[in-house]
Short mmCIF file of C-alpha atoms and ligand atoms in Angstrom, two decimals:
data_model
loop_
_atom_site.label_atom_id
_atom_site.label_comp_id
_atom_site.label_asym_id
_atom_site.label_seq_id
_atom_site.Cartn_x
_atom_site.Cartn_y
_atom_site.Cartn_z
CA MET A 267 80.78 33.06 163.80
CA LYS A 268 82.25 34.22 167.06
CA ASP A 269 85.75 34.83 165.74
CA ALA A 270 86.88 37.53 163.37
CA ILE A 271 90.05 39.00 161.95
CA LEU A 272 90.31 42.72 161.29
CA LEU A 273 93.15 43.94 159.09
CA THR A 274 94.60 47.37 159.76
CA GLY A 275 97.94 47.30 157.95
CA GLY A 276 98.89 49.45 154.99
CA SER A 277 100.65 52.78 154.89
CA GLY A 278 97.71 54.81 153.61
CA SER A 279 99.78 56.49 150.89
CA ARG A 280 96.61 57.47 149.01
CA LEU A 281 95.45 59.44 152.06
CA LEU A 282 98.56 61.60 152.37
CA PRO A 283 99.40 64.07 153.87
CA LEU A 284 97.53 63.14 157.07
CA THR A 285 98.82 59.57 156.99
CA ARG A 286 102.39 60.89 157.29
CA VAL A 287 101.80 61.15 161.04
CA HIS A 288 98.58 59.21 161.52
CA SER A 289 97.18 55.72 160.96
CA LYS A 290 94.85 55.69 157.94
CA HIS A 291 92.34 53.71 160.00
CA LEU A 292 91.98 56.60 162.42
CA VAL A 293 91.25 59.19 159.75
CA TYR A 294 88.01 61.05 160.45
CA LEU A 295 84.82 59.92 158.73
CA ALA A 296 81.51 61.55 159.72
CA GLY A 297 82.22 61.90 163.43
CA LYS A 298 84.24 58.71 164.00
CA PRO A 299 87.54 57.14 162.92
CA ILE A 300 87.32 54.93 159.83
CA ILE A 301 87.98 51.79 161.91
CA ASP A 302 84.68 52.15 163.78
CA TYR A 303 82.71 51.35 160.62
CA PRO A 304 84.08 47.84 159.93
CA LEU A 305 83.83 47.16 163.66
CA THR A 306 80.12 48.00 163.51
CA THR A 307 79.76 45.47 160.68
CA LEU A 308 81.50 42.81 162.81
CA GLN A 309 79.20 43.63 165.75
CA GLY A 310 76.23 43.13 163.41
CA LEU A 311 77.55 39.67 162.52
CA GLY A 312 77.68 38.74 166.21
CA CYS A 313 81.47 38.46 166.39
CA GLU A 314 82.87 38.32 169.91
CA ASN A 315 86.62 37.77 169.56
CA VAL A 316 88.49 39.95 167.10
CA SER A 317 92.13 39.42 166.17
CA ILE A 318 93.39 42.76 164.90
CA VAL A 319 96.38 42.64 162.58
CA VAL A 320 98.50 45.78 162.86
CA GLY A 321 101.57 46.52 160.82
CA SER A 322 102.10 50.12 159.83
CA SER A 323 104.35 52.54 161.70
CA PHE A 324 101.27 53.73 163.58
CA SER A 325 100.21 50.39 165.11
CA GLY A 326 100.43 51.90 168.60
CA GLN A 327 97.82 54.52 167.70
CA ILE A 328 95.37 51.79 166.73
CA MET A 329 95.93 49.90 169.99
CA ASP A 330 95.65 53.13 172.01
CA TYR A 331 92.34 53.88 170.37
CA LEU A 332 90.76 50.41 170.34
CA GLN A 333 92.20 49.04 173.62
CA ASP A 334 90.78 45.70 174.77
CA GLY A 335 87.49 45.91 172.88
CA SER A 336 85.19 46.24 175.89
CA ARG A 337 83.94 49.59 174.57
CA TYR A 338 82.58 47.64 171.57
CA GLY A 339 81.32 44.68 173.61
CA MET A 340 84.02 42.47 172.04
CA ASN A 341 87.44 41.03 173.00
CA PHE A 342 90.40 42.29 170.98
CA ASN A 343 93.87 40.85 170.62
CA TYR A 344 96.63 42.22 168.42
CA ILE A 345 98.89 40.48 165.94
CA TYR A 346 101.87 42.19 164.33
CA GLN A 347 102.51 41.74 160.59
CA GLU A 348 106.19 42.47 160.13
CA LYS A 349 106.14 43.12 156.39
CA PRO A 350 103.23 44.23 154.19
CA VAL A 351 103.14 41.06 152.10
CA GLY A 352 99.43 40.87 151.52
CA ILE A 353 96.04 40.24 153.01
CA ALA A 354 96.27 36.44 152.70
CA GLN A 355 99.48 36.30 154.76
CA ALA A 356 98.07 38.66 157.41
CA ILE A 357 95.11 36.30 157.87
CA ASN A 358 97.43 33.31 158.14
CA LEU A 359 99.18 34.97 161.11
CA CYS A 360 95.91 34.60 163.05
CA LYS A 361 95.67 30.82 162.70
CA ARG A 362 96.03 30.20 166.46
CA PHE A 363 93.26 32.63 167.32
CA VAL A 364 90.31 31.58 165.16
CA GLN A 365 88.16 28.48 165.36
CA ASP A 366 85.65 26.88 162.97
CA ARG A 367 84.28 29.47 160.57
CA PHE A 368 85.57 33.01 160.99
CA VAL A 369 84.92 36.40 159.46
CA VAL A 370 87.66 38.51 157.88
CA MET A 371 87.11 42.24 157.55
CA LEU A 372 89.35 44.81 155.89
CA GLY A 373 89.73 47.84 158.15
CA ASP A 374 89.07 50.31 155.36
CA ASN A 375 85.68 49.03 154.15
CA TYR A 376 82.37 50.78 154.72
CA PHE A 377 79.12 48.77 154.59
CA GLU A 378 75.98 50.83 154.96
CA LYS A 379 73.81 47.85 155.90
CA PRO A 380 74.64 44.76 157.98
CA VAL A 381 76.31 41.92 156.10
CA GLN A 382 74.28 38.73 156.08
CA PHE A 383 75.93 35.39 155.46
CA LYS A 384 74.09 32.24 154.49
CA PRO A 385 74.49 29.17 156.72
CA ASN A 386 77.07 27.65 154.39
CA VAL A 387 80.81 27.41 154.18
CA ALA A 388 83.14 30.01 152.69
CA GLN A 389 81.52 33.12 151.33
CA ILE A 390 82.36 36.40 149.66
CA VAL A 391 80.23 39.52 149.66
CA LEU A 392 79.66 41.05 146.23
CA HIS A 393 78.73 44.57 145.19
CA LYS A 394 77.77 46.04 141.81
CA HIS A 395 80.38 48.72 141.06
CA SER A 396 81.12 50.96 138.09
CA ASP A 397 84.93 50.75 138.36
CA LEU A 398 85.80 47.10 138.78
CA THR A 399 89.45 47.47 137.77
CA ARG A 400 90.22 48.68 141.34
CA PHE A 401 89.00 45.53 143.08
CA GLY A 402 88.99 41.78 143.20
CA VAL A 403 86.26 40.72 140.77
CA ALA A 404 83.93 37.71 140.76
CA SER A 405 82.43 36.77 137.39
CA ILE A 406 79.07 35.04 137.52
CA LYS A 407 77.39 32.96 134.85
CA ASN A 408 74.12 31.04 135.25
CA GLY A 409 74.10 31.85 138.94
CA ASN A 410 77.57 30.43 139.61
CA VAL A 411 80.91 32.13 140.20
CA ILE A 412 83.11 30.98 137.35
CA ARG A 413 86.14 33.24 137.79
CA ILE A 414 87.94 35.26 140.44
CA GLU A 415 90.47 37.88 139.42
CA GLU A 416 92.39 40.59 141.27
CA LYS A 417 92.07 44.02 139.64
CA PRO A 418 91.41 42.79 136.08
CA LYS A 419 92.39 45.14 133.28
CA VAL A 420 89.76 43.75 130.94
CA LEU A 421 86.31 42.45 131.88
CA ASP A 422 84.44 39.60 130.26
CA CYS A 423 81.20 41.05 128.87
CA ASN A 424 79.60 37.57 128.74
CA THR A 425 79.50 37.34 132.53
CA ASP A 426 78.01 39.43 135.34
CA ASN A 427 80.93 41.02 137.12
CA TYR A 428 80.94 42.20 140.73
CA ALA A 429 83.45 43.77 143.10
CA ILE A 430 84.53 41.43 145.90
CA THR A 431 84.16 43.52 149.03
CA GLY A 432 86.49 43.30 152.00
CA CYS A 433 84.31 41.03 154.13
CA TYR A 434 84.84 37.29 153.85
CA LEU A 435 83.76 34.13 155.63
CA PHE A 436 86.32 31.32 155.74
CA ASP A 437 86.84 28.08 157.62
CA GLN A 438 89.92 26.16 158.80
CA ARG A 439 90.73 25.02 155.25
CA TYR A 440 92.00 28.54 154.69
CA PHE A 441 95.23 27.63 156.48
CA GLU A 442 95.71 24.49 154.34
CA PHE A 443 95.20 26.50 151.16
CA PHE A 444 97.67 29.13 152.32
CA GLN A 445 100.47 26.58 152.68
CA SER A 446 100.84 26.14 148.93
CA MET A 447 100.61 29.84 148.09
CA LYS A 448 103.34 31.94 146.50
CA PRO A 449 103.54 35.74 146.31
CA SER A 450 102.08 37.34 143.17
CA SER A 451 104.08 39.43 140.71
CA ARG A 452 103.60 42.45 142.99
CA GLY A 453 105.11 40.49 145.88
CA GLU A 454 101.89 39.95 147.82
CA PHE A 455 99.92 36.91 148.95
CA GLU A 456 96.64 37.77 147.23
CA ILE A 457 93.34 37.05 148.96
CA THR A 458 91.75 36.38 145.57
CA GLU A 459 94.05 33.37 145.15
CA ILE A 460 92.63 31.79 148.33
CA ILE A 461 89.08 32.53 147.13
CA GLN A 462 89.96 30.82 143.84
CA LYS A 463 91.11 27.75 145.79
CA TYR A 464 87.73 27.58 147.56
CA LEU A 465 86.06 27.90 144.16
CA ASP A 466 88.22 25.09 142.70
CA ASN A 467 87.07 22.90 145.60
CA TYR A 468 83.39 23.72 144.92
CA ASP A 469 83.14 25.28 148.36
CA LEU A 470 82.54 28.93 147.61
CA ASP A 471 79.23 30.69 148.05
CA PHE A 472 78.41 34.36 147.74
CA THR A 473 76.00 36.94 149.03
CA PHE A 474 75.32 40.55 148.00
CA THR A 475 75.48 43.83 149.85
CA THR A 476 72.06 45.33 150.54
CA GLY A 477 73.14 48.96 150.78
CA ALA A 478 76.02 51.22 149.83
CA TRP A 479 79.58 49.92 150.03
CA SER A 480 82.97 51.54 149.49
CA ASP A 481 86.58 51.18 150.39
CA LEU A 482 87.94 54.20 152.23
CA GLY A 483 91.45 54.29 150.88
CA THR A 484 91.32 57.52 148.89
CA HIS A 485 90.30 61.11 149.52
CA SER A 486 87.52 60.87 146.96
CA SER A 487 86.03 57.65 148.39
CA LEU A 488 86.16 59.13 151.92
CA GLN A 489 84.44 62.26 150.72
CA SER A 490 81.67 60.43 148.90
CA VAL A 491 81.00 58.07 151.85
CA GLN A 492 80.94 61.05 154.20
CA ASN A 493 78.43 62.85 151.96
CA HIS A 494 76.34 59.67 151.84
CA ILE A 495 76.33 59.30 155.65
CA TYR A 496 75.40 62.96 156.23
CA LYS A 497 72.62 62.69 153.66
CA GLU A 498 71.15 59.30 154.63
CA HIS A 499 72.15 58.75 158.27
CA LEU A 500 72.41 62.19 159.85
CA ASN A 501 70.53 61.09 162.99
CA GLU A 502 73.11 58.33 163.64
CA VAL A 503 76.19 60.61 163.46
C1 LIG B 716 91.73 44.57 148.50
C2 LIG B 716 91.58 43.19 147.85
C3 LIG B 716 90.52 43.24 146.75
C4 LIG B 716 89.21 43.77 147.31
C5 LIG B 716 89.43 45.12 148.00
C6 LIG B 716 88.16 45.56 148.73
O1 LIG B 716 92.27 45.45 147.56
O2 LIG B 716 92.83 42.78 147.34
O3 LIG B 716 90.32 41.94 146.22
O4 LIG B 716 88.27 43.91 146.26
O5 LIG B 716 90.48 45.05 148.97
O6 LIG B 716 88.34 46.78 149.40
P1 LIG B 716 93.19 46.70 148.02
O7 LIG B 716 92.31 47.69 148.72
O8 LIG B 716 94.24 46.16 148.93
O9 LIG B 716 93.75 47.27 146.75
#
């Protein structure tokens, strides 16, 4: 998996007031900007070419900070998402830049331990979480994913339910699946709909996180990840 897509759009409204003048992906987290953490995960997966989707009013800040990627031992190129119409559409903009299987990483996700994919086709990375209503959720029964749902209000207690983290492995069929997609009721092309299409085609596998995981979109999640890093990884900060 040499190719990856890193998504850095979004206004960061839940991280106001700093995000009034500042990209949310450059907010401070234990000595580094948030964006360095997902990039570390991509390095761990051996990714070499990263297409970075920018789209907020602070896109220039992200490019100024990340530059050409040589500091990370990777090659970066930048793609502009004109309107914030969802993760699935942002990925589709990168069609020309990714070959074979490729990794997608959300720029506001923290993985404590390296992500490990199996040598299969499309995969999602699952994490046991106490508040599943905030995430895409995969429901598992008898060892198989039977349902994918974005931010479900009610959970099925007859299945094992996991948060779908913001690290995905797709192949070129992604772009075929996207062609028939329509925006959801909130006006976004939902990534969970693409995952459902892989599931419908019996081509979805999953793996689990081996350490802590969190999104970094809120003050409270930032604070708790920062506490975790200072407690468990002080020598790496
Ligand atoms: C997005 C995805 C969701 C996923 C989450 C992980 O949600 O839509 O499926 O579980 O990222 O961080 P968002 O953060 O855009 O609400």
